[in-house]
Each structure stands twice: as C-alpha cells, then as structure tokens.
Coordinates of C-alpha atoms in Angstrom, one line a residue:
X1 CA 89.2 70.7 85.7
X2 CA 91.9 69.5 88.0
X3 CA 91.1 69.6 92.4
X4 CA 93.6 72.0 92.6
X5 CA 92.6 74.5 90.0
X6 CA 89.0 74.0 91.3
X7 CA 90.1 74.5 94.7
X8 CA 92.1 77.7 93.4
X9 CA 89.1 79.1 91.6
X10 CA 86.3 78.3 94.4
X11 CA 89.1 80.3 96.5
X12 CA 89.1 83.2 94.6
X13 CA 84.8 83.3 94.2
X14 CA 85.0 83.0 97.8
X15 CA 87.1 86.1 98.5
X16 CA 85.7 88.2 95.7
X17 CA 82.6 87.6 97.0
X18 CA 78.9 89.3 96.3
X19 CA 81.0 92.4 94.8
X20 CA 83.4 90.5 92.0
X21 CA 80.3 88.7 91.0
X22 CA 78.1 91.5 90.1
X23 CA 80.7 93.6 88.5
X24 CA 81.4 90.9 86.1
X25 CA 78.0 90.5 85.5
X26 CA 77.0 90.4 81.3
X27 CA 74.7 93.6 81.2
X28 CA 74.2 93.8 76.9
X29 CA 75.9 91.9 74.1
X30 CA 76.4 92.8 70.9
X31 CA 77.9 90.5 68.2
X32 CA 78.2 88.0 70.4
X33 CA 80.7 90.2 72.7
X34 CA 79.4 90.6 76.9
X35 CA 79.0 94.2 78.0
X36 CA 79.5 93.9 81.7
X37 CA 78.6 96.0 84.5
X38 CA 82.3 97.0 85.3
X39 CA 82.5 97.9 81.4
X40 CA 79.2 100.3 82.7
X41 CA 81.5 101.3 85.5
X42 CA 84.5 102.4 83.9
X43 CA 82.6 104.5 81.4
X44 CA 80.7 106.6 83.1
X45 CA 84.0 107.5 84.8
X46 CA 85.4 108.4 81.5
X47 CA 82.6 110.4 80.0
X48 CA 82.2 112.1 83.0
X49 CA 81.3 116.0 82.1
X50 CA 79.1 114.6 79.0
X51 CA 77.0 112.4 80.8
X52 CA 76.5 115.2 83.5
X53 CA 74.4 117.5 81.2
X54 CA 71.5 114.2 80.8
X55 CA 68.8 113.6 82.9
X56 CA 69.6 110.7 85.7
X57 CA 67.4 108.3 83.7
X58 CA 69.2 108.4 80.5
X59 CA 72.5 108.5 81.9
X60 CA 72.5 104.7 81.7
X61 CA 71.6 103.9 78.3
X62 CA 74.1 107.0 77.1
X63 CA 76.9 104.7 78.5
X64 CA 75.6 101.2 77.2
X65 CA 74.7 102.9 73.7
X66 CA 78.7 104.1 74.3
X67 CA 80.1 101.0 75.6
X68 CA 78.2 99.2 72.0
X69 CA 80.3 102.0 70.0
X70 CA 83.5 101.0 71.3
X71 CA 83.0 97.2 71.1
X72 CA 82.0 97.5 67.6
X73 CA 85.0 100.3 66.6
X74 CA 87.6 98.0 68.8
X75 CA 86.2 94.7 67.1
X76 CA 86.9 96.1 63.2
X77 CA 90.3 98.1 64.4
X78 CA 91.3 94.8 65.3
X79 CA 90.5 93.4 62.3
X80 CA 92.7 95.5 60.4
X81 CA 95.4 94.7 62.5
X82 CA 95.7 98.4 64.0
X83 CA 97.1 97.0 67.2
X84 CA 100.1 95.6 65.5
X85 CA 101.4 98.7 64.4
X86 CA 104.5 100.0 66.3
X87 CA 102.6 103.1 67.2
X88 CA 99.6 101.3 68.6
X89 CA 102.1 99.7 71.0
X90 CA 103.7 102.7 72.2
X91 CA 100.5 104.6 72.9
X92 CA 99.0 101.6 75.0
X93 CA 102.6 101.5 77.0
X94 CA 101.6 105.4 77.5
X95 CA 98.3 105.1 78.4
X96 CA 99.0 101.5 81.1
X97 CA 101.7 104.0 82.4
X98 CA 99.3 106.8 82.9
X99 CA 96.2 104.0 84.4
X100 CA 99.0 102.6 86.5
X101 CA 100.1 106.5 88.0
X102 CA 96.6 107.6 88.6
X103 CA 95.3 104.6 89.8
X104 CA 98.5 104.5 92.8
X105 CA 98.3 108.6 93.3
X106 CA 94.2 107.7 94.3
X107 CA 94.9 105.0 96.8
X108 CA 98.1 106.8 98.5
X109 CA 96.1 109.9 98.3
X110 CA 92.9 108.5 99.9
X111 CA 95.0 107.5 103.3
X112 CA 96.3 110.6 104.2
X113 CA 92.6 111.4 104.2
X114 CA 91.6 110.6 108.0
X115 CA 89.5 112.0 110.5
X116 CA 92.7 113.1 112.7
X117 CA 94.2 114.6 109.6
X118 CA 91.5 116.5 109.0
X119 CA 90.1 118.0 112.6
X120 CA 94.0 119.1 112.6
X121 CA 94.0 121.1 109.7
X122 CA 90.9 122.7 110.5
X123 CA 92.0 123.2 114.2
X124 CA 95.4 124.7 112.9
X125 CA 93.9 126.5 110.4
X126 CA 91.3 128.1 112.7
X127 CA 94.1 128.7 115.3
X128 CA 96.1 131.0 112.4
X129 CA 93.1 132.9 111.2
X130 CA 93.5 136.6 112.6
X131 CA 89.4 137.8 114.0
X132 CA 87.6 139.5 111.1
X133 CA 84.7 142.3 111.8
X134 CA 81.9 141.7 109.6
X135 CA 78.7 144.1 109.6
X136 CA 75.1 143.8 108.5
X137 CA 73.8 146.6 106.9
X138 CA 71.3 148.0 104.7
X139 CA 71.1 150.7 101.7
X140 CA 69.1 152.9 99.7
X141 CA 71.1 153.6 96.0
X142 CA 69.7 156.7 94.4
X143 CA 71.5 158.2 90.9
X144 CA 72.2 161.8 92.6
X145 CA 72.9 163.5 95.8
X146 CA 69.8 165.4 96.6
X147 CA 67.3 162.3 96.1
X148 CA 70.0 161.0 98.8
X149 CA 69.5 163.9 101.0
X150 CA 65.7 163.6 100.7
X151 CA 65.7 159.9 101.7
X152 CA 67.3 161.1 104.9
X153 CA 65.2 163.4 105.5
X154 CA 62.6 160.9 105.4
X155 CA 64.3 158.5 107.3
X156 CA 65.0 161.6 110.1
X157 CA 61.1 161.8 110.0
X158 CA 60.5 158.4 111.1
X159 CA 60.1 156.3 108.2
X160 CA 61.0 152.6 107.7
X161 CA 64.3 152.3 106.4
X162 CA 63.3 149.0 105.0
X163 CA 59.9 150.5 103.1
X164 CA 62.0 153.5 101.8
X165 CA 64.3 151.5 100.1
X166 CA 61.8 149.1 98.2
X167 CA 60.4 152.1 97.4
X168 CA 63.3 154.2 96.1
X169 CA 66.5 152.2 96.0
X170 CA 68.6 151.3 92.7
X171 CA 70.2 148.6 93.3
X172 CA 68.6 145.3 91.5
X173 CA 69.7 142.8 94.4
X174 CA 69.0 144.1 97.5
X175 CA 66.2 147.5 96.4
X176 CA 63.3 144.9 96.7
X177 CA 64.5 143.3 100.3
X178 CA 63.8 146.4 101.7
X179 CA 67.9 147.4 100.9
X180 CA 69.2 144.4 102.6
X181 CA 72.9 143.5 102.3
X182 CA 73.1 140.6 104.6
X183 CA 76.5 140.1 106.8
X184 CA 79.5 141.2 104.5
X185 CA 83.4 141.8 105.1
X186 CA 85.0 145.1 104.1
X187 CA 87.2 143.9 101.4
X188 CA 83.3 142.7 99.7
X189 CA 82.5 146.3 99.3
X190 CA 83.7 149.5 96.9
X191 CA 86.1 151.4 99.8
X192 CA 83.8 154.4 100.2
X193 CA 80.6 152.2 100.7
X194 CA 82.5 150.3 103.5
X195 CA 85.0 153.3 105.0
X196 CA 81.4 154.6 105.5
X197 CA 79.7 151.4 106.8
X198 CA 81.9 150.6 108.8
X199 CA 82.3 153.6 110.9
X200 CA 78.4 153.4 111.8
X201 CA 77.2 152.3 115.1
X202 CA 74.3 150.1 115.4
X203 CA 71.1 151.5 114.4
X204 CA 72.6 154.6 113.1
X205 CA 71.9 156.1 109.2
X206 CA 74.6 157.2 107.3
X207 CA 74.6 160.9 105.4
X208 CA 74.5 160.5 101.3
X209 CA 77.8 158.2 100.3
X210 CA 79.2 158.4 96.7
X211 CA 80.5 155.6 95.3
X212 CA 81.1 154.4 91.2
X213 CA 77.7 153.4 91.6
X214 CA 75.6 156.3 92.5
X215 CA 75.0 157.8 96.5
X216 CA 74.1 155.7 99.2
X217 CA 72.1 155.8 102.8
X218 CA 73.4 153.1 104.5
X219 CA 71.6 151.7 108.2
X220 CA 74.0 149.6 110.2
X221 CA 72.0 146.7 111.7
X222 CA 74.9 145.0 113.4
X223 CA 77.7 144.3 113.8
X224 CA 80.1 141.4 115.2
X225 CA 83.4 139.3 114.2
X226 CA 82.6 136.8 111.9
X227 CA 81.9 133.3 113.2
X228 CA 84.6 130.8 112.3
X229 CA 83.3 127.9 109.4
X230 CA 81.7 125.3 110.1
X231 CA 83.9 121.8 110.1
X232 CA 81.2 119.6 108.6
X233 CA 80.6 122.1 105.8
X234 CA 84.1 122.1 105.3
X235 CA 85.4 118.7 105.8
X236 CA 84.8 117.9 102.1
X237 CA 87.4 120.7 100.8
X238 CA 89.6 119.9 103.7
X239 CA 89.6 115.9 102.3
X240 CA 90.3 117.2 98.3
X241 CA 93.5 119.0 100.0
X242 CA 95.0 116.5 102.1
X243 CA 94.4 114.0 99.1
X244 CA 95.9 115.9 96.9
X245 CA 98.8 117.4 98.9
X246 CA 99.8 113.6 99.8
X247 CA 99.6 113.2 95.9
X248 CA 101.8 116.0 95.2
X249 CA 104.5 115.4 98.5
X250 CA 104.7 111.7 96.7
X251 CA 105.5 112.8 93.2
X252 CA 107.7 115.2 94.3
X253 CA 109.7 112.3 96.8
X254 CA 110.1 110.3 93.9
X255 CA 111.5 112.5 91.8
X256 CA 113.7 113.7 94.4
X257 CA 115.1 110.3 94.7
X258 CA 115.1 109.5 90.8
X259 CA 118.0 110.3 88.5
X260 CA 116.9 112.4 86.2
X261 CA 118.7 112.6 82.9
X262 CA 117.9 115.0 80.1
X263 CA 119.3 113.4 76.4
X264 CA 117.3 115.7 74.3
X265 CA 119.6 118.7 75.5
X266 CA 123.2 119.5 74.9
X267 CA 125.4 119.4 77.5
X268 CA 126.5 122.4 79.4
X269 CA 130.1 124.0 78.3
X270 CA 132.4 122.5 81.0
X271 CA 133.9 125.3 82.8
X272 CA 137.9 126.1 81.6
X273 CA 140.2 125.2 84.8
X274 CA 141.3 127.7 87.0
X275 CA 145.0 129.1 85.5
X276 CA 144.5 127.2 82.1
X277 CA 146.8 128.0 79.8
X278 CA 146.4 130.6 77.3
X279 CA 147.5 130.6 73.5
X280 CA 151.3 131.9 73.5
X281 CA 151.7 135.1 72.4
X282 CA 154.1 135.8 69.3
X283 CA 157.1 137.2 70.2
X284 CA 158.6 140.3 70.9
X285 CA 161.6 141.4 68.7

C-alpha cells in the first residue's frame, strides 16, 4: 500500500472513529458472506411492526435469522443473473430515488426540531386556546325513573353518594368507583348528562336525568377551567409536527420551483382567437 493511500485510509479510521468501527463489525457469516452490525441495523428498521409483536430477547436473532434469508436469496438471484434484467435496473433506480428522498426529508426535518421551535409553538398555541370549564362529577345509572327517584331520596336522607352508587349504579366503568367520572369536558358527555351536570353547583345532587342510556343522579364535586398541558408531556408530539411540517414546506418549495410537465395527458384545446373567422355562409340569391 502506497504512503498516501495509507495516510488517506488511517485518515478516514481516524474520523470515523469508535462508531464506524463497530458498525462494520462482522456479527454472523453465512457461506462465507459477513453479516455486520449495520446489516443488524438497517433491518430492524425495515421490519419494524413485525419485530414489535416479539419479546425483546428474540428480537435479535428474528433479524440475523432475516438478514441469513436475504444473503442466501440475494446470493442465488444473483446467480441467475436477475440483476441484469432491464427491470431489475429500473426498480433499484426507484428504490435509490426513494432511500435518497427519505433519507434528506429526515435530516432537513430533524433541524427545524429545536428547543426555541418548540417552546414557541407550545407558547402560541397556549396563547390561542380559548379557557375551557371542565367539571368532576359523579353518577348513579339506574334502568327507570322511579329507582332514580328512590336513590334521591336516599341521598336526601343522608347517605353516601359514593356507597349508593357501588351499590346501585349501571354503569360498568365508574358503578364500582363509587360513580366516579373523573374531570371531563362537556363535549365528553351525551348533551342531557352534561346540560344537567353542568348546571350543578358544587356539592349539589341532581333530580333523575334521562339520557340514551337510562336516568341518572349526578353529584357535582367540582368544578374549574381546565389546566393547560403540560410541555414536557407534549414536547414529543410538538417535535413529530415541526419535523414533519418542515418535511412537507420542503416538498412543497421544490415543487413550486420545478417545471412540472405532464406527457401522459393530451394537451388542452387551445382557445379560438377572439373575432376568428367563421365558415362563409352560402349565398343569398
């Protein structure tokens, strides 16, 4: 080996580093052919949903076991000369195309994902959203209206809201949490359940409500506008849209600036001049 191309390789080692090194490390052979950690790599981001349904441990020797397929399959198409076919050669010009696209819409994509970015569209986002009443609330659901009216009447007695709703109540979520609905937005409930729930004041027992469901007693616990999201719980969903909006805003730029030209279509009838001439009439005698 020449200095320089020494020189040029030991370069290259050097800036690759730790990383390049085990990437290209040989992992299985088979026929003589290396398997190498990158070829691990790119597979398990190709079978993507199929590996997802394994346990963690197998997930690995799924992908080697894979990877041991497709050298074998791409050693004997080889060998009978698919990849000299004319359609072979198109459908790898496709697919380089399609790498190439993907592979430049990810890294554009991942630098309009920033910290600024991203406390901005939260902070705008916030700004815009009009101040919501949410209520907390619990109910007893009965099939008719006069076990309705006797819960009540129980509840006008004294009793626990919460024991006469295990006790009675319906409803297969919330009957056995004592009627507990948790915090909840009108739009969340039937219209007659929340016109109802929503008119309460705190502490205070509705009469029997019908709904599509059966009647109601509904307590109103509390009541308050609902707190804004969290931006850590967010962030991840605010960093899929600003990715992806950059994405799009890039496609879109370049086909603006393209010249698009559409061969497969006929052309559209030119339109006649103004005042063009018209056949001549025959004439008059």
């Amino acid at each position: 080996m020449s200095s320089v191309r020494f020189i040029a390789v030991l370069g290259f080692a050097l800036l690759a580093g730790p990383a390049f090194a085990q990437s290209d490390k040989v992992v299985a052979k088979v026929d003589g052919i290396a398997i190498t950690e990158k070829d691990v790599q790119l597979a398990t981001e190709d079978l993507g949903e199929r590996l997802a349904q394994l346990p963690e441990e197998r997930k690995r020797d799924e992908v080697i076991n894979y990877l041991v397929d497709l050298k074998l399959g791409a050693k004997a198409a080889a060998e009978a000369k698919i990849g000299d076919t004319p359609d072979f050669a198109a459908r790898l010009a496709y697919y380089r195309e399609k790498v190439l696209l993907d592979e430049y819409l990810t890294r554009e994509g991942k630098k309009a994902v920033t910290a600024e970015a991203a406390k901005k569209l939260f902070d705008d986002t916030t700004k815009a959203m009009a101040p919501e009443e949410e209520v907390n609330a619990r109910h007893i659901l009965v099939e008719d209206e006069a076990q309705a009216k006797a819960a009540v009447e129980r509840l006008k007695k004294g009793e626990d809201f919460a024991k006469v709703a295990a006790e009675l109540s319906k409803d297969p979520g919330s009957g056995k949490e004592g009627g507990d609905l948790g915090w909840f937005t009108k739009d969340r409930m039937v219209p007659e359940f929340a016109e109802a729930a929503f008119k309460l004041k705190k502490g205070e027992i509705s009469e029997p409500v019908k709904s599509q469901f059966g009647w109601h007693v509904i307590k109103l616990e509390d009541k308050r506008s609902k707190p804004l999201p969290d931006f850590a719980a967010v962030k991840p969903q605010i960093d899929q849209y600003l990715e992806r909006k950059a994405q799009q805003d890039l496609v879109l730029a370049m086909r603006e600036k393209a010249k698009v030209e559409r061969l497969d279509k006929p052309a559209a009838p030119a339109a006649p001049a103004p005042d063009a001439a018209k056949p001549a009439e025959p004439k008059k005698n």
